[in-house]
PDB file of C-alpha atoms in Angstrom:
ATOM      1  CA  MET A   1      22.020 -30.186 -16.545  1.00  0.00           C
ATOM      2  CA  ASN A   2      22.056 -26.428 -17.063  1.00  0.00           C
ATOM      3  CA  ILE A   3      23.901 -24.702 -14.239  1.00  0.00           C
ATOM      4  CA  SER A   4      22.493 -21.281 -15.090  1.00  0.00           C
ATOM      5  CA  THR A   5      19.043 -20.421 -16.381  1.00  0.00           C
ATOM      6  CA  ASP A   6      20.805 -18.352 -19.048  1.00  0.00           C
ATOM      7  CA  GLN A   7      21.688 -21.614 -20.812  1.00  0.00           C
ATOM      8  CA  TRP A   8      18.071 -22.780 -20.918  1.00  0.00           C
ATOM      9  CA  VAL A   9      16.672 -21.464 -24.194  1.00  0.00           C
ATOM     10  CA  ILE A  10      12.866 -21.514 -24.273  1.00  0.00           C
ATOM     11  CA  TRP A  11      12.308 -19.924 -27.648  1.00  0.00           C
ATOM     12  CA  GLN A  12      14.517 -18.730 -30.460  1.00  0.00           C
ATOM     13  CA  GLY A  13      13.598 -17.104 -33.721  1.00  0.00           C
ATOM     14  CA  TRP A  14      13.634 -13.911 -35.746  1.00  0.00           C
ATOM     15  CA  GLY A  15      17.082 -13.167 -34.376  1.00  0.00           C
ATOM     16  CA  LEU A  16      15.799 -13.165 -30.801  1.00  0.00           C
ATOM     17  CA  THR A  17      16.435 -15.599 -27.961  1.00  0.00           C
ATOM     18  CA  LEU A  18      14.179 -16.060 -24.960  1.00  0.00           C
ATOM     19  CA  ASN A  19      15.958 -17.886 -22.186  1.00  0.00           C
ATOM     20  CA  ALA A  20      14.586 -19.076 -18.863  1.00  0.00           C
ATOM     21  CA  THR A  21      16.093 -16.152 -16.948  1.00  0.00           C
ATOM     22  CA  ILE A  22      14.075 -13.570 -18.861  1.00  0.00           C
ATOM     23  CA  ALA A  23      10.902 -15.655 -19.007  1.00  0.00           C
ATOM     24  CA  PHE A  24      10.807 -16.561 -15.319  1.00  0.00           C
ATOM     25  CA  THR A  25      11.840 -13.068 -14.221  1.00  0.00           C
ATOM     26  CA  TRP A  26       8.872 -11.569 -16.044  1.00  0.00           C
ATOM     27  CA  ALA A  27       6.649 -14.335 -14.732  1.00  0.00           C
ATOM     28  CA  VAL A  28       7.630 -13.535 -11.133  1.00  0.00           C
ATOM     29  CA  MET A  29       7.157  -9.796 -11.681  1.00  0.00           C
ATOM     30  CA  ALA A  30       3.743 -10.396 -13.262  1.00  0.00           C
ATOM     31  CA  LEU A  31       2.705 -12.669 -10.418  1.00  0.00           C
ATOM     32  CA  LEU A  32       3.723 -10.100  -7.800  1.00  0.00           C
ATOM     33  CA  ALA A  33       2.043  -7.243  -9.654  1.00  0.00           C
ATOM     34  CA  VAL A  34      -1.230  -9.118 -10.149  1.00  0.00           C
ATOM     35  CA  GLY A  35      -1.179 -10.437  -6.595  1.00  0.00           C
ATOM     36  CA  ALA A  36      -0.506  -6.994  -5.106  1.00  0.00           C
ATOM     37  CA  ARG A  37      -3.272  -5.464  -7.202  1.00  0.00           C
ATOM     38  CA  ALA A  38      -5.750  -8.184  -6.249  1.00  0.00           C
ATOM     39  CA  ILE A  39      -4.975  -7.944  -2.530  1.00  0.00           C
ATOM     40  CA  THR A  40      -5.029  -4.139  -2.363  1.00  0.00           C
ATOM     41  CA  LEU A  41      -8.141  -3.788  -4.511  1.00  0.00           C
ATOM     42  CA  ARG A  42     -10.480  -4.106  -1.527  1.00  0.00           C
ATOM     43  CA  LEU A  43      -8.552  -2.833   1.467  1.00  0.00           C
ATOM     44  CA  ASP A  44     -10.688  -2.404   4.550  1.00  0.00           C
ATOM     45  CA  ASP A  45      -9.937  -0.475   7.716  1.00  0.00           C
ATOM     46  CA  SER A  46     -12.647  -2.142   9.785  1.00  0.00           C
ATOM     47  CA  GLU A  47     -11.994  -4.677  12.521  1.00  0.00           C
ATOM     48  CA  THR A  48     -12.802  -7.585  10.226  1.00  0.00           C
ATOM     49  CA  ILE A  49     -10.384  -7.847   7.319  1.00  0.00           C
ATOM     50  CA  SER A  50      -9.738 -10.546   4.764  1.00  0.00           C
ATOM     51  CA  PRO A  51      -6.995 -13.138   5.348  1.00  0.00           C
ATOM     52  CA  TRP A  52      -5.075 -11.779   2.348  1.00  0.00           C
ATOM     53  CA  GLN A  53      -5.109  -8.247   3.735  1.00  0.00           C
ATOM     54  CA  ASN A  54      -4.059  -9.615   7.098  1.00  0.00           C
ATOM     55  CA  MET A  55      -1.125 -11.428   5.474  1.00  0.00           C
ATOM     56  CA  LEU A  56      -0.160  -8.281   3.568  1.00  0.00           C
ATOM     57  CA  GLU A  57      -0.205  -6.191   6.744  1.00  0.00           C
ATOM     58  CA  VAL A  58       1.951  -8.753   8.528  1.00  0.00           C
ATOM     59  CA  ILE A  59       4.520  -8.716   5.715  1.00  0.00           C
ATOM     60  CA  VAL A  60       4.638  -4.921   5.491  1.00  0.00           C
ATOM     61  CA  THR A  61       4.866  -4.531   9.259  1.00  0.00           C
ATOM     62  CA  ALA A  62       7.663  -7.100   9.469  1.00  0.00           C
ATOM     63  CA  ILE A  63       9.692  -5.436   6.702  1.00  0.00           C
ATOM     64  CA  ARG A  64       9.172  -2.003   8.262  1.00  0.00           C
ATOM     65  CA  GLY A  65      10.335  -3.355  11.606  1.00  0.00           C
ATOM     66  CA  GLN A  66      13.477  -4.858  10.095  1.00  0.00           C
ATOM     67  CA  ILE A  67      14.304  -1.557   8.391  1.00  0.00           C
ATOM     68  CA  ALA A  68      13.869   0.265  11.697  1.00  0.00           C
ATOM     69  CA  ASP A  69      16.096  -2.287  13.447  1.00  0.00           C
ATOM     70  CA  VAL A  70      18.896  -1.487  10.998  1.00  0.00           C
ATOM     71  CA  GLY A  71      18.767   2.082  12.265  1.00  0.00           C
ATOM     72  CA  ALA A  72      16.879   3.954   9.576  1.00  0.00           C
ATOM     73  CA  ASP A  73      15.029   6.906  11.043  1.00  0.00           C
ATOM     74  CA  ARG A  74      12.318   6.860   8.384  1.00  0.00           C
ATOM     75  CA  PRO A  75      11.433   3.227   7.575  1.00  0.00           C
ATOM     76  CA  ASP A  76       8.586   4.188   5.268  1.00  0.00           C
ATOM     77  CA  THR A  77      11.051   6.013   3.006  1.00  0.00           C
ATOM     78  CA  TYR A  78      12.947   2.820   2.231  1.00  0.00           C
ATOM     79  CA  LEU A  79      10.035   0.384   2.501  1.00  0.00           C
ATOM     80  CA  PRO A  80       9.063   0.372  -1.224  1.00  0.00           C
ATOM     81  CA  PHE A  81      12.589  -0.324  -2.443  1.00  0.00           C
ATOM     82  CA  VAL A  82      13.730  -2.793   0.213  1.00  0.00           C
ATOM     83  CA  GLY A  83      10.352  -4.503   0.336  1.00  0.00           C
ATOM     84  CA  THR A  84      10.316  -4.964  -3.438  1.00  0.00           C
ATOM     85  CA  LEU A  85      13.797  -6.482  -3.353  1.00  0.00           C
ATOM     86  CA  PHE A  86      12.804  -8.905  -0.627  1.00  0.00           C
ATOM     87  CA  LEU A  87       9.495  -9.956  -2.163  1.00  0.00           C
ATOM     88  CA  PHE A  88      10.965 -10.432  -5.632  1.00  0.00           C
ATOM     89  CA  ILE A  89      13.904 -12.555  -4.459  1.00  0.00           C
ATOM     90  CA  ALA A  90      11.764 -14.529  -2.019  1.00  0.00           C
ATOM     91  CA  ALA A  91       9.098 -15.230  -4.639  1.00  0.00           C
ATOM     92  CA  ALA A  92      11.716 -16.121  -7.267  1.00  0.00           C
ATOM     93  CA  ASN A  93      13.338 -18.616  -4.894  1.00  0.00           C
ATOM     94  CA  LEU A  94      10.217 -20.086  -3.293  1.00  0.00           C
ATOM     95  CA  LEU A  95       8.568 -20.787  -6.647  1.00  0.00           C
ATOM     96  CA  ALA A  96      11.265 -23.407  -7.189  1.00  0.00           C
ATOM     97  CA  ILE A  97       8.787 -25.940  -5.793  1.00  0.00           C
ATOM     98  CA  VAL A  98       6.742 -25.549  -8.994  1.00  0.00           C
ATOM     99  CA  PRO A  99       7.641 -28.278 -11.508  1.00  0.00           C
ATOM    100  CA  GLY A 100       9.317 -26.916 -14.618  1.00  0.00           C
ATOM    101  CA  TYR A 101      10.341 -23.682 -12.937  1.00  0.00           C
ATOM    102  CA  ALA A 102      13.922 -22.570 -12.316  1.00  0.00           C
ATOM    103  CA  PRO A 103      14.707 -19.546 -10.120  1.00  0.00           C
ATOM    104  CA  PRO A 104      16.075 -16.623 -12.180  1.00  0.00           C
ATOM    105  CA  THR A 105      18.266 -15.734  -9.202  1.00  0.00           C
ATOM    106  CA  ALA A 106      20.438 -18.689 -10.264  1.00  0.00           C
ATOM    107  CA  SER A 107      21.621 -16.407 -13.073  1.00  0.00           C
ATOM    108  CA  LEU A 108      24.439 -13.964 -12.477  1.00  0.00           C
ATOM    109  CA  SER A 109      22.776 -11.470 -14.812  1.00  0.00           C
ATOM    110  CA  THR A 110      19.728 -11.280 -12.517  1.00  0.00           C
ATOM    111  CA  THR A 111      21.697 -10.933  -9.303  1.00  0.00           C
ATOM    112  CA  ALA A 112      24.001  -8.371 -10.933  1.00  0.00           C
ATOM    113  CA  ALA A 113      20.961  -6.324 -11.968  1.00  0.00           C
ATOM    114  CA  LEU A 114      19.617  -6.449  -8.404  1.00  0.00           C
ATOM    115  CA  ALA A 115      23.006  -5.420  -7.016  1.00  0.00           C
ATOM    116  CA  LEU A 116      23.190  -2.521  -9.498  1.00  0.00           C
ATOM    117  CA  CYS A 117      19.818  -1.335  -8.217  1.00  0.00           C
ATOM    118  CA  VAL A 118      21.327  -1.230  -4.725  1.00  0.00           C
ATOM    119  CA  LEU A 119      24.430   0.537  -6.039  1.00  0.00           C
ATOM    120  CA  ILE A 120      22.229   3.265  -7.553  1.00  0.00           C
ATOM    121  CA  ALA A 121      19.857   3.450  -4.591  1.00  0.00           C
ATOM    122  CA  VAL A 122      22.628   4.079  -2.045  1.00  0.00           C
ATOM    123  CA  PRO A 123      23.748   7.472  -3.420  1.00  0.00           C
ATOM    124  CA  VAL A 124      20.178   8.421  -4.328  1.00  0.00           C
ATOM    125  CA  TYR A 125      18.985   7.999  -0.746  1.00  0.00           C
ATOM    126  CA  GLY A 126      22.228   9.449   0.622  1.00  0.00           C
ATOM    127  CA  ILE A 127      21.997  12.606  -1.491  1.00  0.00           C
ATOM    128  CA  ARG A 128      18.295  12.938  -0.791  1.00  0.00           C
ATOM    129  CA  ARG A 129      18.957  12.638   2.931  1.00  0.00           C
ATOM    130  CA  ARG A 130      22.051  14.806   3.315  1.00  0.00           C
ATOM    131  CA  GLY A 131      22.506  16.738   0.091  1.00  0.00           C
ATOM    132  CA  LEU A 132      24.999  16.264  -2.749  1.00  0.00           C
ATOM    133  CA  ALA A 133      27.962  18.093  -1.266  1.00  0.00           C
ATOM    134  CA  ARG A 134      27.820  16.486   2.164  1.00  0.00           C
ATOM    135  CA  TYR A 135      27.290  13.052   0.646  1.00  0.00           C
ATOM    136  CA  LEU A 136      30.300  13.344  -1.657  1.00  0.00           C
ATOM    137  CA  LEU A 137      32.448  14.623   1.206  1.00  0.00           C
ATOM    138  CA  GLY A 138      31.822  11.315   2.926  1.00  0.00           C
ATOM    139  CA  TYR A 139      34.045   9.588   0.362  1.00  0.00           C
ATOM    140  CA  ALA A 140      36.968  11.790   1.432  1.00  0.00           C
ATOM    141  CA  ARG A 141      36.707  10.879   5.121  1.00  0.00           C
ATOM    142  CA  PRO A 142      38.660  10.567   7.281  1.00  0.00           C
ATOM    143  CA  THR A 143      41.267  11.936   4.824  1.00  0.00           C
ATOM    144  CA  LEU A 144      41.337  12.672   1.111  1.00  0.00           C
ATOM    145  CA  LEU A 145      43.726   9.741   0.661  1.00  0.00           C
ATOM    146  CA  MET A 146      40.830   7.385   1.417  1.00  0.00           C
ATOM    147  CA  LEU A 147      38.840   8.589  -1.624  1.00  0.00           C
ATOM    148  CA  PRO A 148      39.905   5.805  -4.048  1.00  0.00           C
ATOM    149  CA  PHE A 149      39.578   3.153  -1.341  1.00  0.00           C
ATOM    150  CA  ASN A 150      36.061   4.272  -0.437  1.00  0.00           C
ATOM    151  CA  ILE A 151      35.054   4.180  -4.114  1.00  0.00           C
ATOM    152  CA  LEU A 152      36.571   0.725  -4.530  1.00  0.00           C
ATOM    153  CA  GLY A 153      34.691  -0.347  -1.414  1.00  0.00           C
ATOM    154  CA  GLU A 154      31.389   0.681  -2.990  1.00  0.00           C
ATOM    155  CA  ILE A 155      32.168  -1.314  -6.137  1.00  0.00           C
ATOM    156  CA  SER A 156      33.509  -4.392  -4.366  1.00  0.00           C
ATOM    157  CA  ARG A 157      30.552  -4.747  -2.032  1.00  0.00           C
ATOM    158  CA  THR A 158      28.187  -4.489  -5.009  1.00  0.00           C
ATOM    159  CA  ILE A 159      30.046  -7.326  -6.728  1.00  0.00           C
ATOM    160  CA  ALA A 160      29.997  -9.340  -3.508  1.00  0.00           C
ATOM    161  CA  LEU A 161      26.260  -8.756  -3.165  1.00  0.00           C
ATOM    162  CA  ALA A 162      25.594 -10.148  -6.654  1.00  0.00           C
ATOM    163  CA  ILE A 163      27.944 -13.118  -6.369  1.00  0.00           C
ATOM    164  CA  ARG A 164      26.716 -14.090  -2.894  1.00  0.00           C
ATOM    165  CA  LEU A 165      23.099 -14.460  -4.027  1.00  0.00           C
ATOM    166  CA  TYR A 166      24.042 -16.093  -7.325  1.00  0.00           C
ATOM    167  CA  GLY A 167      26.452 -18.540  -5.701  1.00  0.00           C
ATOM    168  CA  ASN A 168      24.041 -19.665  -3.013  1.00  0.00           C
ATOM    169  CA  VAL A 169      21.073 -20.195  -5.334  1.00  0.00           C
ATOM    170  CA  MET A 170      23.149 -21.757  -8.132  1.00  0.00           C
ATOM    171  CA  SER A 171      24.963 -24.118  -5.776  1.00  0.00           C
ATOM    172  CA  GLY A 172      21.655 -25.263  -4.327  1.00  0.00           C
ATOM    173  CA  THR A 173      20.412 -26.072  -7.828  1.00  0.00           C
ATOM    174  CA  VAL A 174      23.559 -28.017  -8.666  1.00  0.00           C
ATOM    175  CA  ILE A 175      23.538 -29.982  -5.408  1.00  0.00           C
ATOM    176  CA  ALA A 176      19.868 -30.835  -5.884  1.00  0.00           C
ATOM    177  CA  GLY A 177      20.597 -32.130  -9.386  1.00  0.00           C
ATOM    178  CA  VAL A 178      23.447 -34.310  -8.147  1.00  0.00           C
ATOM    179  CA  LEU A 179      21.459 -35.770  -5.252  1.00  0.00           C
ATOM    180  CA  ILE A 180      18.433 -36.458  -7.436  1.00  0.00           C
ATOM    181  CA  GLY A 181      20.696 -38.510  -9.677  1.00  0.00           C
ATOM    182  CA  ILE A 182      21.831 -40.568  -6.671  1.00  0.00           C
ATOM    183  CA  ALA A 183      18.443 -41.175  -4.996  1.00  0.00           C
ATOM    184  CA  PRO A 184      15.610 -39.824  -7.144  1.00  0.00           C
ATOM    185  CA  PHE A 185      12.832 -40.861  -4.737  1.00  0.00           C
ATOM    186  CA  PHE A 186      14.216 -39.472  -1.473  1.00  0.00           C
ATOM    187  CA  PHE A 187      16.403 -36.435  -1.992  1.00  0.00           C
ATOM    188  CA  PRO A 188      13.917 -34.348  -4.048  1.00  0.00           C
ATOM    189  CA  VAL A 189      11.644 -33.907  -1.019  1.00  0.00           C
ATOM    190  CA  VAL A 190      14.511 -33.037   1.300  1.00  0.00           C
ATOM    191  CA  MET A 191      16.097 -30.641  -1.184  1.00  0.00           C
ATOM    192  CA  GLN A 192      12.778 -28.922  -1.836  1.00  0.00           C
ATOM    193  CA  LEU A 193      12.379 -28.239   1.877  1.00  0.00           C
ATOM    194  CA  LEU A 194      15.949 -27.009   2.198  1.00  0.00           C
ATOM    195  CA  GLY A 195      15.476 -24.928  -0.928  1.00  0.00           C
ATOM    196  CA  LEU A 196      12.475 -23.145   0.571  1.00  0.00           C
ATOM    197  CA  ILE A 197      14.425 -22.303   3.723  1.00  0.00           C
ATOM    198  CA  THR A 198      17.604 -21.173   1.984  1.00  0.00           C
ATOM    199  CA  GLY A 199      15.648 -19.231  -0.629  1.00  0.00           C
ATOM    200  CA  PHE A 200      13.843 -17.253   2.041  1.00  0.00           C
ATOM    201  CA  VAL A 201      17.044 -16.702   4.017  1.00  0.00           C
ATOM    202  CA  GLN A 202      18.893 -15.468   0.931  1.00  0.00           C
ATOM    203  CA  ALA A 203      16.122 -12.981   0.189  1.00  0.00           C
ATOM    204  CA  TYR A 204      16.285 -11.738   3.774  1.00  0.00           C
ATOM    205  CA  ILE A 205      20.084 -11.396   3.713  1.00  0.00           C
ATOM    206  CA  PHE A 206      20.067  -9.504   0.409  1.00  0.00           C
ATOM    207  CA  ALA A 207      17.391  -7.065   1.587  1.00  0.00           C
ATOM    208  CA  ILE A 208      19.068  -6.500   4.944  1.00  0.00           C
ATOM    209  CA  LEU A 209      22.473  -5.888   3.350  1.00  0.00           C
ATOM    210  CA  ALA A 210      20.892  -3.431   0.929  1.00  0.00           C
ATOM    211  CA  MET A 211      19.315  -1.587   3.838  1.00  0.00           C
ATOM    212  CA  VAL A 212      22.603  -1.600   5.775  1.00  0.00           C
ATOM    213  CA  TYR A 213      24.388  -0.004   2.802  1.00  0.00           C
ATOM    214  CA  ILE A 214      21.667   2.632   2.449  1.00  0.00           C
ATOM    215  CA  ALA A 215      21.647   3.347   6.184  1.00  0.00           C
ATOM    216  CA  SER A 216      25.429   3.706   6.226  1.00  0.00           C
ATOM    217  CA  ALA A 217      25.238   6.215   3.377  1.00  0.00           C
ATOM    218  CA  THR A 218      22.612   8.306   5.142  1.00  0.00           C
ATOM    219  CA  ARG A 219      24.049   8.038   8.654  1.00  0.00           C
ATOM    220  CA  ALA A 220      27.775   8.326   7.903  1.00  0.00           C
ATOM    221  CA  HIS A 221      27.390  12.000   7.291  1.00  0.00           C
ATOM    222  CA  VAL A 222      25.156  12.477  10.278  1.00  0.00           C
ATOM    223  CA  GLY A 223      27.715  10.869  12.542  1.00  0.00           C
ATOM    224  CA  ALA A 224      30.646  12.617  10.945  1.00  0.00           C
ATOM    225  CA  GLY A 225      32.166  15.111  13.288  1.00  0.00           C
ATOM    226  CA  ASP A 226      33.747  18.459  12.786  1.00  0.00           C
ATOM    227  CA  GLU A 227      37.392  19.144  12.199  1.00  0.00           C
ATOM    228  CA  ASN A 228      38.113  18.381  15.861  1.00  0.00           C
ATOM    229  CA  GLY A 229      36.527  14.929  15.683  1.00  0.00           C
ATOM    230  CA  ARG A 230      33.465  15.900  17.693  1.00  0.00           C
ATOM    231  CA  THR A 231      30.173  14.385  16.646  1.00  0.00           C
ATOM    232  CA  PRO A 232      26.849  16.179  16.518  1.00  0.00           C
ATOM    233  CA  PRO A 233      24.134  15.272  18.988  1.00  0.00           C
ATOM    234  CA  SER A 234      21.569  12.730  17.840  1.00  0.00           C
ATOM    235  CA  SER A 235      18.200  14.067  16.830  1.00  0.00           C
ATOM    236  CA  PRO A 236      14.973  12.170  16.218  1.00  0.00           C
ATOM    237  CA  GLU A 237      14.043  14.513  13.426  1.00  0.00           C
ATOM    238  CA  PRO A 238      15.652  14.839   9.980  1.00  0.00           C
ATOM    239  CA  MET A 239      18.192  17.622   9.751  1.00  0.00           C
ATOM    240  CA  GLU A 240      18.058  18.580   6.083  1.00  0.00           C
ATOM    241  CA  ASN A 241      17.015  22.115   6.997  1.00  0.00           C
ATOM    242  CA  GLU A 242      18.759  22.257  10.362  1.00  0.00           C
ATOM    243  CA  PRO A 243      22.516  22.740   9.930  1.00  0.00           C
ATOM    244  CA  TRP A 244      24.437  21.335  12.877  1.00  0.00           C
ATOM    245  CA  THR A 245      26.725  23.645  14.766  1.00  0.00           C
ATOM    246  CA  PRO A 246      29.441  22.182  17.038  1.00  0.00           C
ATOM    247  CA  SER A 247      29.189  22.900  20.737  1.00  0.00           C
ATOM    248  CA  THR A 248      31.700  25.274  22.280  1.00  0.00           C
TER     249      THR A 248
END
């Protein structure tokens, strides 16, 4: 039994190797791209819409609501990135019910790539929201001595994000293989049901954690006070062009 999809070689030749991780990752991406194109091809704003459009609106509304619950002031700004993460991981995990398919999220290379996307997205959204100088100053708060610890914190949580998803999906695959060997006619059904639930939950946790990291990068500077520890008043509107001045 292959623990990781990296060990499952589908094709090899001409000095190239195609393993299951690469093949199934592209298959999931192609399925999502074709499905999104097919559903959005005939969008209708009338009272009667197709079931597919209705499902799409429910998914988008739910993701936007979760982003807003985290505390992001502009959910639509983060919706493409966080929504793509969630849909990709959820689809990759839920397709495990298809015979012959293995979720690419059971590979550490896939989860590490997803975590690196989050690592890059955090400063991108933070700088876009607050500016380069104010974002970088956040690493030196509350004192300059915290600079290396804050940087290590960014790296360690990225590693934890990758290993958490990989460990949960990989362990589920291993446990399913062991139980199928014990009772091949009973446990497959139970493990498939548990796999669907855990796969969806893992996608939700990964997307929520990504959004929490992004929100902390964009709000840490907003909540940071002046030299006297006072915090600026909250504002419903973005403050890129409105410098905050402490009250006297």
